[in-house]
Short mmCIF file of C-alpha atoms in Angstrom, two decimals:
data_model
loop_
_atom_site.label_atom_id
_atom_site.label_comp_id
_atom_site.label_asym_id
_atom_site.label_seq_id
_atom_site.Cartn_x
_atom_site.Cartn_y
_atom_site.Cartn_z
CA ALA A 51 -0.04 -0.01 0.04
CA GLN A 52 1.42 3.43 -0.79
CA ARG A 53 1.57 5.95 2.07
CA VAL A 54 2.57 9.61 2.45
CA THR A 55 4.38 10.71 5.73
CA GLN A 56 4.91 14.62 6.69
CA PRO A 57 6.44 14.49 9.82
CA GLU A 58 6.05 18.26 10.79
CA LYS A 59 2.55 19.43 11.74
CA LEU A 60 3.81 23.09 12.17
CA LEU A 61 6.99 24.68 10.66
CA SER A 62 7.46 28.38 11.95
CA VAL A 63 10.16 30.59 10.47
CA PHE A 64 10.85 34.15 10.06
CA LYS A 65 10.61 35.89 6.62
CA GLY A 66 13.89 35.51 4.46
CA ALA A 67 14.70 32.22 6.23
CA PRO A 68 15.12 29.13 4.06
CA VAL A 69 12.20 26.55 4.40
CA GLU A 70 12.09 22.88 3.97
CA LEU A 71 8.79 20.86 4.17
CA LYS A 72 9.47 17.46 4.55
CA CYS A 73 7.64 14.48 2.59
CA ASN A 74 8.62 10.80 2.56
CA TYR A 75 6.53 8.22 0.78
CA SER A 76 6.37 4.61 0.55
CA TYR A 77 5.84 2.81 -2.42
CA SER A 78 7.67 0.22 -4.31
CA GLY A 79 7.37 1.35 -7.86
CA SER A 80 7.62 4.78 -9.62
CA PRO A 81 5.36 7.24 -7.90
CA GLU A 82 4.39 10.64 -9.33
CA LEU A 83 4.68 13.21 -6.42
CA PHE A 84 2.89 16.43 -5.94
CA TRP A 85 2.64 19.29 -3.76
CA TYR A 86 -0.70 20.91 -3.02
CA VAL A 87 -1.13 24.24 -0.99
CA GLN A 88 -4.26 25.58 0.87
CA TYR A 89 -4.18 29.40 1.78
CA SER A 90 -6.40 30.92 4.38
CA ARG A 91 -10.09 30.45 3.24
CA GLN A 92 -9.00 29.01 -0.12
CA ARG A 93 -9.42 25.70 -1.80
CA LEU A 94 -6.72 23.22 -1.90
CA GLN A 95 -4.68 23.63 -5.09
CA LEU A 96 -1.52 22.37 -6.98
CA LEU A 97 1.48 23.82 -6.23
CA LEU A 98 3.97 21.65 -8.17
CA ARG A 99 4.52 18.30 -9.59
CA HIS A 100 7.78 16.52 -9.63
CA ILE A 101 7.51 15.64 -13.34
CA SER A 102 7.68 19.27 -14.35
CA ARG A 103 10.84 20.11 -12.43
CA GLU A 104 9.69 23.63 -12.18
CA SER A 105 10.04 26.45 -9.65
CA ILE A 106 6.73 27.70 -8.49
CA LYS A 107 6.39 30.89 -6.26
CA GLY A 108 10.21 30.21 -5.30
CA PHE A 109 9.39 26.56 -4.40
CA THR A 110 11.18 23.73 -5.52
CA ALA A 111 10.97 19.72 -4.91
CA ASP A 112 13.25 17.17 -5.95
CA LEU A 113 12.22 13.56 -6.00
CA ASN A 114 15.03 11.38 -4.10
CA LYS A 115 14.10 7.99 -4.88
CA GLY A 116 16.79 6.45 -2.57
CA GLU A 117 15.65 8.12 0.41
CA THR A 118 12.10 7.91 -1.00
CA SER A 119 11.48 11.68 -0.22
CA PHE A 120 9.96 14.85 -1.97
CA HIS A 121 10.84 17.71 0.10
CA LEU A 122 9.76 21.21 -0.51
CA LYS A 123 12.15 23.87 -0.49
CA LYS A 124 12.38 27.78 -0.80
CA PRO A 125 15.48 29.48 0.16
CA PHE A 126 14.09 32.73 1.44
CA ALA A 127 10.31 32.65 2.73
CA GLN A 128 7.81 35.11 2.56
CA GLU A 129 4.84 36.02 4.60
CA GLU A 130 2.54 35.48 1.92
CA ASP A 131 4.07 31.63 1.91
CA SER A 132 1.89 31.03 5.20
CA ALA A 133 -0.43 28.15 4.43
CA MET A 134 -1.13 24.27 4.71
CA TYR A 135 1.01 22.15 2.49
CA TYR A 136 0.07 18.81 1.28
CA CYS A 137 2.40 16.20 -0.45
CA ALA A 138 0.68 13.99 -2.63
CA LEU A 139 1.38 10.50 -4.50
CA THR A 140 -0.06 8.77 -7.29
CA SER A 141 1.23 5.41 -8.47
CA GLY A 142 1.09 2.76 -11.00
CA GLY A 143 -0.62 5.04 -13.66
CA SER A 144 -3.56 5.66 -11.14
CA TYR A 145 -4.96 8.87 -11.21
CA ILE A 146 -5.94 8.77 -7.41
CA PRO A 147 -4.09 11.04 -5.18
CA THR A 148 -2.82 9.83 -1.64
CA PHE A 149 -2.36 12.61 0.66
CA GLY A 150 -0.04 13.24 3.68
CA ARG A 151 -1.61 15.03 6.75
CA GLY A 152 -0.40 18.39 5.65
CA THR A 153 2.19 20.79 7.22
CA SER A 154 1.19 24.24 8.18
CA LEU A 155 3.89 26.83 7.37
CA ILE A 156 3.80 30.03 9.32
CA VAL A 157 6.37 32.92 8.26
CA HIS A 158 6.55 35.57 10.74
CA PRO A 159 7.46 39.16 9.68
CA ASP B 278 -14.01 30.45 -14.22
CA ALA B 279 -14.26 26.55 -14.48
CA MET B 280 -14.42 25.27 -11.13
CA VAL B 281 -15.64 22.79 -8.49
CA ILE B 282 -18.48 24.01 -6.12
CA GLN B 283 -19.64 22.73 -3.04
CA ASN B 284 -22.70 23.42 -1.17
CA PRO B 285 -23.07 24.23 1.71
CA ARG B 286 -19.84 25.40 3.10
CA TYR B 287 -21.04 24.68 6.43
CA GLN B 288 -23.72 22.08 7.36
CA VAL B 289 -25.10 21.25 10.95
CA THR B 290 -27.12 18.30 11.12
CA GLN B 291 -28.74 16.21 14.18
CA PHE B 292 -27.40 12.86 15.31
CA GLY B 293 -28.87 10.18 13.09
CA LYS B 294 -30.43 12.62 10.51
CA PRO B 295 -29.89 12.13 7.02
CA VAL B 296 -28.00 14.69 5.21
CA THR B 297 -26.54 15.37 1.61
CA LEU B 298 -23.70 17.16 0.79
CA SER B 299 -23.51 18.56 -2.91
CA CYS B 300 -20.80 19.12 -5.57
CA SER B 301 -20.94 20.57 -8.90
CA GLN B 302 -18.19 21.12 -11.63
CA THR B 303 -17.89 23.33 -14.52
CA LEU B 304 -14.37 21.21 -15.66
CA ASN B 305 -16.06 18.23 -17.59
CA HIS B 306 -13.70 16.10 -15.79
CA ASN B 307 -14.53 12.22 -16.07
CA VAL B 308 -13.42 11.70 -12.29
CA MET B 309 -15.19 13.06 -9.08
CA TYR B 310 -14.14 12.09 -5.89
CA TRP B 311 -15.17 12.60 -2.20
CA TYR B 312 -12.47 12.93 0.67
CA GLN B 313 -13.15 13.03 4.39
CA GLN B 314 -10.63 15.27 6.33
CA LYS B 315 -10.44 15.50 10.38
CA SER B 316 -8.47 17.75 12.19
CA SER B 317 -4.77 17.32 11.70
CA GLN B 318 -5.40 14.53 9.62
CA ALA B 319 -4.70 13.38 5.61
CA PRO B 320 -7.62 13.78 3.50
CA LYS B 321 -9.16 10.28 3.34
CA LEU B 322 -10.76 9.05 -0.01
CA LEU B 323 -14.24 7.73 0.75
CA PHE B 324 -14.93 6.65 -2.89
CA HIS B 325 -14.98 8.16 -6.52
CA TYR B 326 -16.61 7.86 -9.94
CA TYR B 327 -14.85 7.47 -13.09
CA ASP B 328 -17.85 8.61 -15.44
CA LYS B 329 -20.78 6.56 -13.93
CA ASP B 330 -18.60 3.80 -12.41
CA PHE B 331 -18.52 3.74 -8.81
CA ASN B 332 -15.38 2.93 -6.84
CA ASN B 333 -15.87 2.41 -3.10
CA GLU B 334 -12.84 2.40 -0.79
CA ALA B 335 -12.63 -0.98 1.25
CA ASP B 336 -13.07 0.85 4.60
CA THR B 337 -15.52 3.45 3.81
CA PRO B 338 -18.46 2.84 6.17
CA ASP B 339 -21.82 1.71 4.76
CA ASN B 340 -23.22 4.77 6.06
CA PHE B 341 -21.89 6.81 3.09
CA GLN B 342 -23.31 6.67 -0.19
CA SER B 343 -22.79 8.76 -3.24
CA ARG B 344 -24.76 9.44 -6.42
CA ARG B 345 -23.69 11.09 -9.63
CA PRO B 346 -26.80 11.76 -11.71
CA ASN B 347 -24.53 13.61 -14.59
CA THR B 348 -21.00 14.72 -15.51
CA SER B 349 -21.58 17.85 -13.38
CA PHE B 350 -22.97 16.71 -10.10
CA CYS B 351 -22.01 14.45 -7.47
CA PHE B 352 -23.61 14.01 -4.04
CA LEU B 353 -22.61 12.61 -0.80
CA ASP B 354 -25.25 11.21 1.41
CA ILE B 355 -24.78 10.39 5.08
CA ARG B 356 -27.74 7.96 6.19
CA SER B 357 -27.26 8.20 9.89
CA PRO B 358 -24.77 10.87 10.93
CA GLY B 359 -22.94 10.16 13.89
CA LEU B 360 -20.58 12.64 16.09
CA GLY B 361 -17.62 10.59 14.27
CA ASP B 362 -18.81 12.03 11.29
CA ALA B 363 -18.16 15.63 11.88
CA ALA B 364 -15.28 16.56 9.41
CA MET B 365 -14.51 18.75 6.34
CA TYR B 366 -15.78 17.08 3.35
CA LEU B 367 -13.89 17.65 0.00
CA CYS B 368 -14.95 17.09 -3.41
CA ALA B 369 -12.37 16.93 -6.09
CA THR B 370 -12.16 16.28 -9.84
CA SER B 371 -9.60 15.14 -12.50
CA ARG B 372 -9.38 14.12 -16.04
CA GLY B 373 -8.45 10.59 -14.92
CA THR B 374 -5.81 10.02 -17.61
CA GLY B 375 -3.27 8.62 -15.73
CA GLY B 376 -0.80 9.55 -12.62
CA LEU B 377 0.35 13.04 -13.83
CA THR B 378 -3.08 14.41 -13.58
CA GLU B 379 -4.19 17.46 -11.23
CA ALA B 380 -6.85 17.04 -8.84
CA PHE B 381 -9.04 20.30 -8.66
CA PHE B 382 -10.97 20.88 -5.14
CA GLY B 383 -14.05 22.57 -3.88
CA GLN B 384 -13.66 24.71 -0.87
CA GLY B 385 -15.22 21.73 1.35
CA THR B 386 -18.06 21.48 3.36
CA ARG B 387 -17.86 21.37 7.12
CA LEU B 388 -20.26 19.29 8.72
CA THR B 389 -21.15 19.34 12.18
CA VAL B 390 -23.07 16.88 13.92
CA VAL B 391 -25.16 17.70 17.12
#
């Protein structure tokens, strides 16, 4: 069975500090990994997917198959980055995402 | 804007009184999902439709049912809500074209059982 683990419920940093939101997964095959974000009073929405290898709003994430991780990083956090972040996985060609429990990021001024 | 709309945003129901949550989409996506999310927990998939085909998760209680009368609408029926069913219910859609597809979410319905 596939599983997504986000070990931190809460991450609190100051503006300008680097941010790393951790995500580990368990799946024996080749997964597709995603990060979704939910800003206050807004819907859950896609932030980025590993296959795109893109930087969105300054965030990047690298899939490390050896460590089964897909950590989300940003070198300089901004106050508007404060949100809930969910790591998600699809596998085996399935379109159904499995989510982690989420990490609340708070960026203080 | 094409989107996923859930109604109502907040629903209060009495213990044991049937309740229906609704979801509509203008994205014309094949797949519609219902997730249950409790505080500080991952969204948990209850079931999903691929077109008209209903797919129930093995551990979804029988108390939860769903209907999809057409492409645009999907309903979650809770036949006899218990206190443990209080949660945020998320509807989502996707194209269902494989593992790279993005899921689009509604804003959720927060269910309170009194």
